[in-house]
PDB file of C-alpha atoms in Angstrom:
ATOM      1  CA  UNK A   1     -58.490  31.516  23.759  1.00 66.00           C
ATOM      2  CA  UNK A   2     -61.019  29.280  24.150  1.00 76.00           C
ATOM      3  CA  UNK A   3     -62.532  27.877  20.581  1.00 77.00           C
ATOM      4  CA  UNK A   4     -66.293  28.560  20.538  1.00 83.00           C
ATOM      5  CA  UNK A   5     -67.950  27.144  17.821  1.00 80.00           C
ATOM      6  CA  UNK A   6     -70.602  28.883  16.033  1.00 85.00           C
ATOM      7  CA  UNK A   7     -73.922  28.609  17.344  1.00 86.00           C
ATOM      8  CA  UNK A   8     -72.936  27.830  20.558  1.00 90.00           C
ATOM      9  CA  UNK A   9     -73.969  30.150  23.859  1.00 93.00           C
ATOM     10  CA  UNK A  10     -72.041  31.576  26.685  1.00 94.00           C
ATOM     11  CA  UNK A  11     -74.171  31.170  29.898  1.00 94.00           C
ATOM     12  CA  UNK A  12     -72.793  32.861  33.071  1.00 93.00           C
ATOM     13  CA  UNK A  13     -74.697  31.253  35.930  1.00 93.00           C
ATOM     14  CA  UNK A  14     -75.646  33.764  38.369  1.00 88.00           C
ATOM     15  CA  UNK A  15     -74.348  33.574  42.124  1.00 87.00           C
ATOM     16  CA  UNK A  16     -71.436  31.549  43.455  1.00 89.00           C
ATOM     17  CA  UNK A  17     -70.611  28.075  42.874  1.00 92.00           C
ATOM     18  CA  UNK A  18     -67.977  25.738  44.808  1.00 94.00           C
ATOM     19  CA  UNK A  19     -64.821  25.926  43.312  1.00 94.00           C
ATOM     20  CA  UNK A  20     -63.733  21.960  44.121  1.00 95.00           C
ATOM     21  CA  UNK A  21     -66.422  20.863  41.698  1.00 94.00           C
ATOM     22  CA  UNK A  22     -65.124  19.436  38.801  1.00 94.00           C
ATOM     23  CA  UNK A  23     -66.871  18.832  35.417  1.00 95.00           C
ATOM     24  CA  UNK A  24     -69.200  16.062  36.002  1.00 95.00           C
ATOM     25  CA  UNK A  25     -71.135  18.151  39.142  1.00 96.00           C
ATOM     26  CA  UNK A  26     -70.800  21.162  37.392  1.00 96.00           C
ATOM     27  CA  UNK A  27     -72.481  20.028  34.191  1.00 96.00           C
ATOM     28  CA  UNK A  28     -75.562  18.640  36.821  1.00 95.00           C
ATOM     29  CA  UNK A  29     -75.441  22.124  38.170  1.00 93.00           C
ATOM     30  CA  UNK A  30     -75.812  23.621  34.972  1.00 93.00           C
ATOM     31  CA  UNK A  31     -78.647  20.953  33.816  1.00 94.00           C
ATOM     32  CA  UNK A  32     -80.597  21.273  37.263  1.00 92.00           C
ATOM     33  CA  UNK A  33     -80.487  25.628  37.816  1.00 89.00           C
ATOM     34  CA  UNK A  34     -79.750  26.407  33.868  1.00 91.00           C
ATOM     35  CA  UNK A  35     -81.928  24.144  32.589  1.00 93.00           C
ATOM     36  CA  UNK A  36     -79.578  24.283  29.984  1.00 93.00           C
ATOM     37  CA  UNK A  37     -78.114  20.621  28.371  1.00 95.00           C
ATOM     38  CA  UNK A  38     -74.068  20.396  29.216  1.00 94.00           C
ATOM     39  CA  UNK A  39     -73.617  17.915  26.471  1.00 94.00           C
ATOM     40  CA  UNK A  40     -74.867  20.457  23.552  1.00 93.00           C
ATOM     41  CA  UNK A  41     -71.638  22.126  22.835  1.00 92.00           C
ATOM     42  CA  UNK A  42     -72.531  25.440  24.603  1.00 95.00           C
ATOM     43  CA  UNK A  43     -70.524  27.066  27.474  1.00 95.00           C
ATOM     44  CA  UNK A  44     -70.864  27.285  31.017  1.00 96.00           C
ATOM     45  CA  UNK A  45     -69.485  30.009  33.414  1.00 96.00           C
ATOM     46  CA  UNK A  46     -69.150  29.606  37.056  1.00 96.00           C
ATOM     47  CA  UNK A  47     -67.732  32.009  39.439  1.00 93.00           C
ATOM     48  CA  UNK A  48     -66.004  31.141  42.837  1.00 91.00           C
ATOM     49  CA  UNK A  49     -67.006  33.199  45.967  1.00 92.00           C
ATOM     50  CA  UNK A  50     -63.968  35.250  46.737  1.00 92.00           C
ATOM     51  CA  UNK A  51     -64.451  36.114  42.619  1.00 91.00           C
ATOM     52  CA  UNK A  52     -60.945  35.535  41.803  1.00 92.00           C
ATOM     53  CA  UNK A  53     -61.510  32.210  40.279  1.00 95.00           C
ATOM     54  CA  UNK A  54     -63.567  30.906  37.252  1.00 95.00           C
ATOM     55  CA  UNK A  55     -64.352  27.824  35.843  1.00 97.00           C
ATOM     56  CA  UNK A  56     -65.844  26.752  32.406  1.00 96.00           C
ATOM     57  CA  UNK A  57     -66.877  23.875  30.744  1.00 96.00           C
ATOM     58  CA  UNK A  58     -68.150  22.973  27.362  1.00 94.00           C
ATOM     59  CA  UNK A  59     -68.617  19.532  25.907  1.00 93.00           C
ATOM     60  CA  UNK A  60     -66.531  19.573  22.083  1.00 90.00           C
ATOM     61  CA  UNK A  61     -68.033  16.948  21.085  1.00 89.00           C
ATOM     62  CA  UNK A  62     -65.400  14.281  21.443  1.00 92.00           C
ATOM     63  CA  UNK A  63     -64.805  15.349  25.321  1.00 93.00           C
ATOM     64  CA  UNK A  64     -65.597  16.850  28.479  1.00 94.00           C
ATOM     65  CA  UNK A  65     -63.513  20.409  28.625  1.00 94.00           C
ATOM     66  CA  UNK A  66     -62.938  22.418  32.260  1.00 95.00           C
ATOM     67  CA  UNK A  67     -61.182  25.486  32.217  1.00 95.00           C
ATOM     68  CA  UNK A  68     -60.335  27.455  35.320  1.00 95.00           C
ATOM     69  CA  UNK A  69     -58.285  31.138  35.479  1.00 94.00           C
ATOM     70  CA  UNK A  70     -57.821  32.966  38.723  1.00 94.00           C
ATOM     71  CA  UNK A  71     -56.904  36.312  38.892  1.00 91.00           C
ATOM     72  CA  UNK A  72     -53.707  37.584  40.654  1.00 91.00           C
ATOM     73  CA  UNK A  73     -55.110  40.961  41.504  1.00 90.00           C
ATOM     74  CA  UNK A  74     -58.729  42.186  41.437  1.00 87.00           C
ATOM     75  CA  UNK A  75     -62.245  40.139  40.381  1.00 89.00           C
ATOM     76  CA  UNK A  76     -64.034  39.274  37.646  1.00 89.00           C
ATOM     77  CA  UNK A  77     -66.883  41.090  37.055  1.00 85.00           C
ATOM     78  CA  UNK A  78     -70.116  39.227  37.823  1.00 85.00           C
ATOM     79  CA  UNK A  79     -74.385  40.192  37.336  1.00 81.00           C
ATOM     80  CA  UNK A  80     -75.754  40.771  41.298  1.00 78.00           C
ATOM     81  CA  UNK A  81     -78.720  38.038  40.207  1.00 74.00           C
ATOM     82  CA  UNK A  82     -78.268  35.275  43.021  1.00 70.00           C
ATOM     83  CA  UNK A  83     -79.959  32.767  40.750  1.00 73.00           C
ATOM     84  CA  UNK A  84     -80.483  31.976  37.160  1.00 83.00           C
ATOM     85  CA  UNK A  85     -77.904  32.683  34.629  1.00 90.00           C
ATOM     86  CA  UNK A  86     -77.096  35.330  31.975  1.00 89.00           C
ATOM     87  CA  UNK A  87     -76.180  34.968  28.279  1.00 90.00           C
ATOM     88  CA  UNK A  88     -72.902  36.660  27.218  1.00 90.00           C
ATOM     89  CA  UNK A  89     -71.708  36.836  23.259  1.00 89.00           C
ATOM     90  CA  UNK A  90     -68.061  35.384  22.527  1.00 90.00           C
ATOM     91  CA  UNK A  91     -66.838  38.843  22.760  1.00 86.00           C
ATOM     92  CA  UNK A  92     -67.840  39.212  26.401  1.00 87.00           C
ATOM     93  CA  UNK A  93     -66.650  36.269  27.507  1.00 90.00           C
ATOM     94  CA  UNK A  94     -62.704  37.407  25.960  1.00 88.00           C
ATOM     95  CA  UNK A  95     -63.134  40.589  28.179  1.00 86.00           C
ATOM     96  CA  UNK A  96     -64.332  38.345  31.329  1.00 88.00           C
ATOM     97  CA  UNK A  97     -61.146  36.395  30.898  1.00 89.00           C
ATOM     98  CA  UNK A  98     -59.195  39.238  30.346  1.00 86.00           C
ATOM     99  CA  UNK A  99     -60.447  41.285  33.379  1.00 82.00           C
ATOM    100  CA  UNK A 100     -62.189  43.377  32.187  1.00 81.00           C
ATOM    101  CA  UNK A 101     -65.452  44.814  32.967  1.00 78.00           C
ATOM    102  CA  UNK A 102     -67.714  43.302  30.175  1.00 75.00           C
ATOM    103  CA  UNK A 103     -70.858  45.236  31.112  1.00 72.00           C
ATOM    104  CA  UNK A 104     -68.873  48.830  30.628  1.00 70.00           C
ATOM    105  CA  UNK A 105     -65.596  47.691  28.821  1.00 61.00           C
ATOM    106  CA  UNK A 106     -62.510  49.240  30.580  1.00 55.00           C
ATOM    107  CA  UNK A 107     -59.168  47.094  31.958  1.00 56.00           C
ATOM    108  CA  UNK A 108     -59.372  46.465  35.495  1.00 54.00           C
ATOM    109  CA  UNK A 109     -55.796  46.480  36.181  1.00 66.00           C
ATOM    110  CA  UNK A 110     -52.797  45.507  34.257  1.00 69.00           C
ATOM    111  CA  UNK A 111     -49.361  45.061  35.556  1.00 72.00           C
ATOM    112  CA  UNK A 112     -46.813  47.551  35.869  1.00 75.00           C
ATOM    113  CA  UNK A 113     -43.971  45.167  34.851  1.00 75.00           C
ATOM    114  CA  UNK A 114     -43.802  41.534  34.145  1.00 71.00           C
ATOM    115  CA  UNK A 115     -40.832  39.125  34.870  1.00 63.00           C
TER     116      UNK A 115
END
């Protein structure tokens, strides 16, 4: 899990982003249609166009952090907004990682065996 220290936000930006960005356009992204500051410890969410992929970076305060997941099956869940961004608590954020739909929790698929 990802270790979110206290105060810090969760900001989903709205829309789809280009997945070959890495952290240093992402963090202008998030400073130029957030209008949020990447260097103040808080999160930001970014969500691929096919919606199997996410990315999300934070700055710990010794380092620049990316983190990507893509999905093997299904999408993660994302706001219809086109613009903007969205504030999610800590809690949302676990059940966007785990697949599941954070605006009406329930798994969005699991698998049936693993090996």
């Amino acid at each position: 899990m990802i270790p979110i220290p206290a105060g810090a936000r969760v900001w989903l930006a709205a829309g789809v982003t280009d997945m070959r960005r890495g952290f240093a356009t992402l963090a202008a992204q998030a400073k130029a249609t957030m209008k949020e500051d990447p260097y103040a410890g808080h999160l930001f969410v970014f969500r691929g166009r096919r919606g199997d992929l996410i990315k999300i970076i934070w700055w710990d305060g010794q380092g620049a952090c990316l983190f990507s997941k893509r999905l093997e099956k299904g999408r993660f869940v994302w706001p219809t907004a086109t613009d903007g961004k969205v504030a999610l608590t800590p809690a949302q954020l676990a059940m966007l990682l785990e697949g599941i739909d954070w605006q009406m929790p329930q798994r969005a698929w699991r698998p049936l065996r693993t090996g």
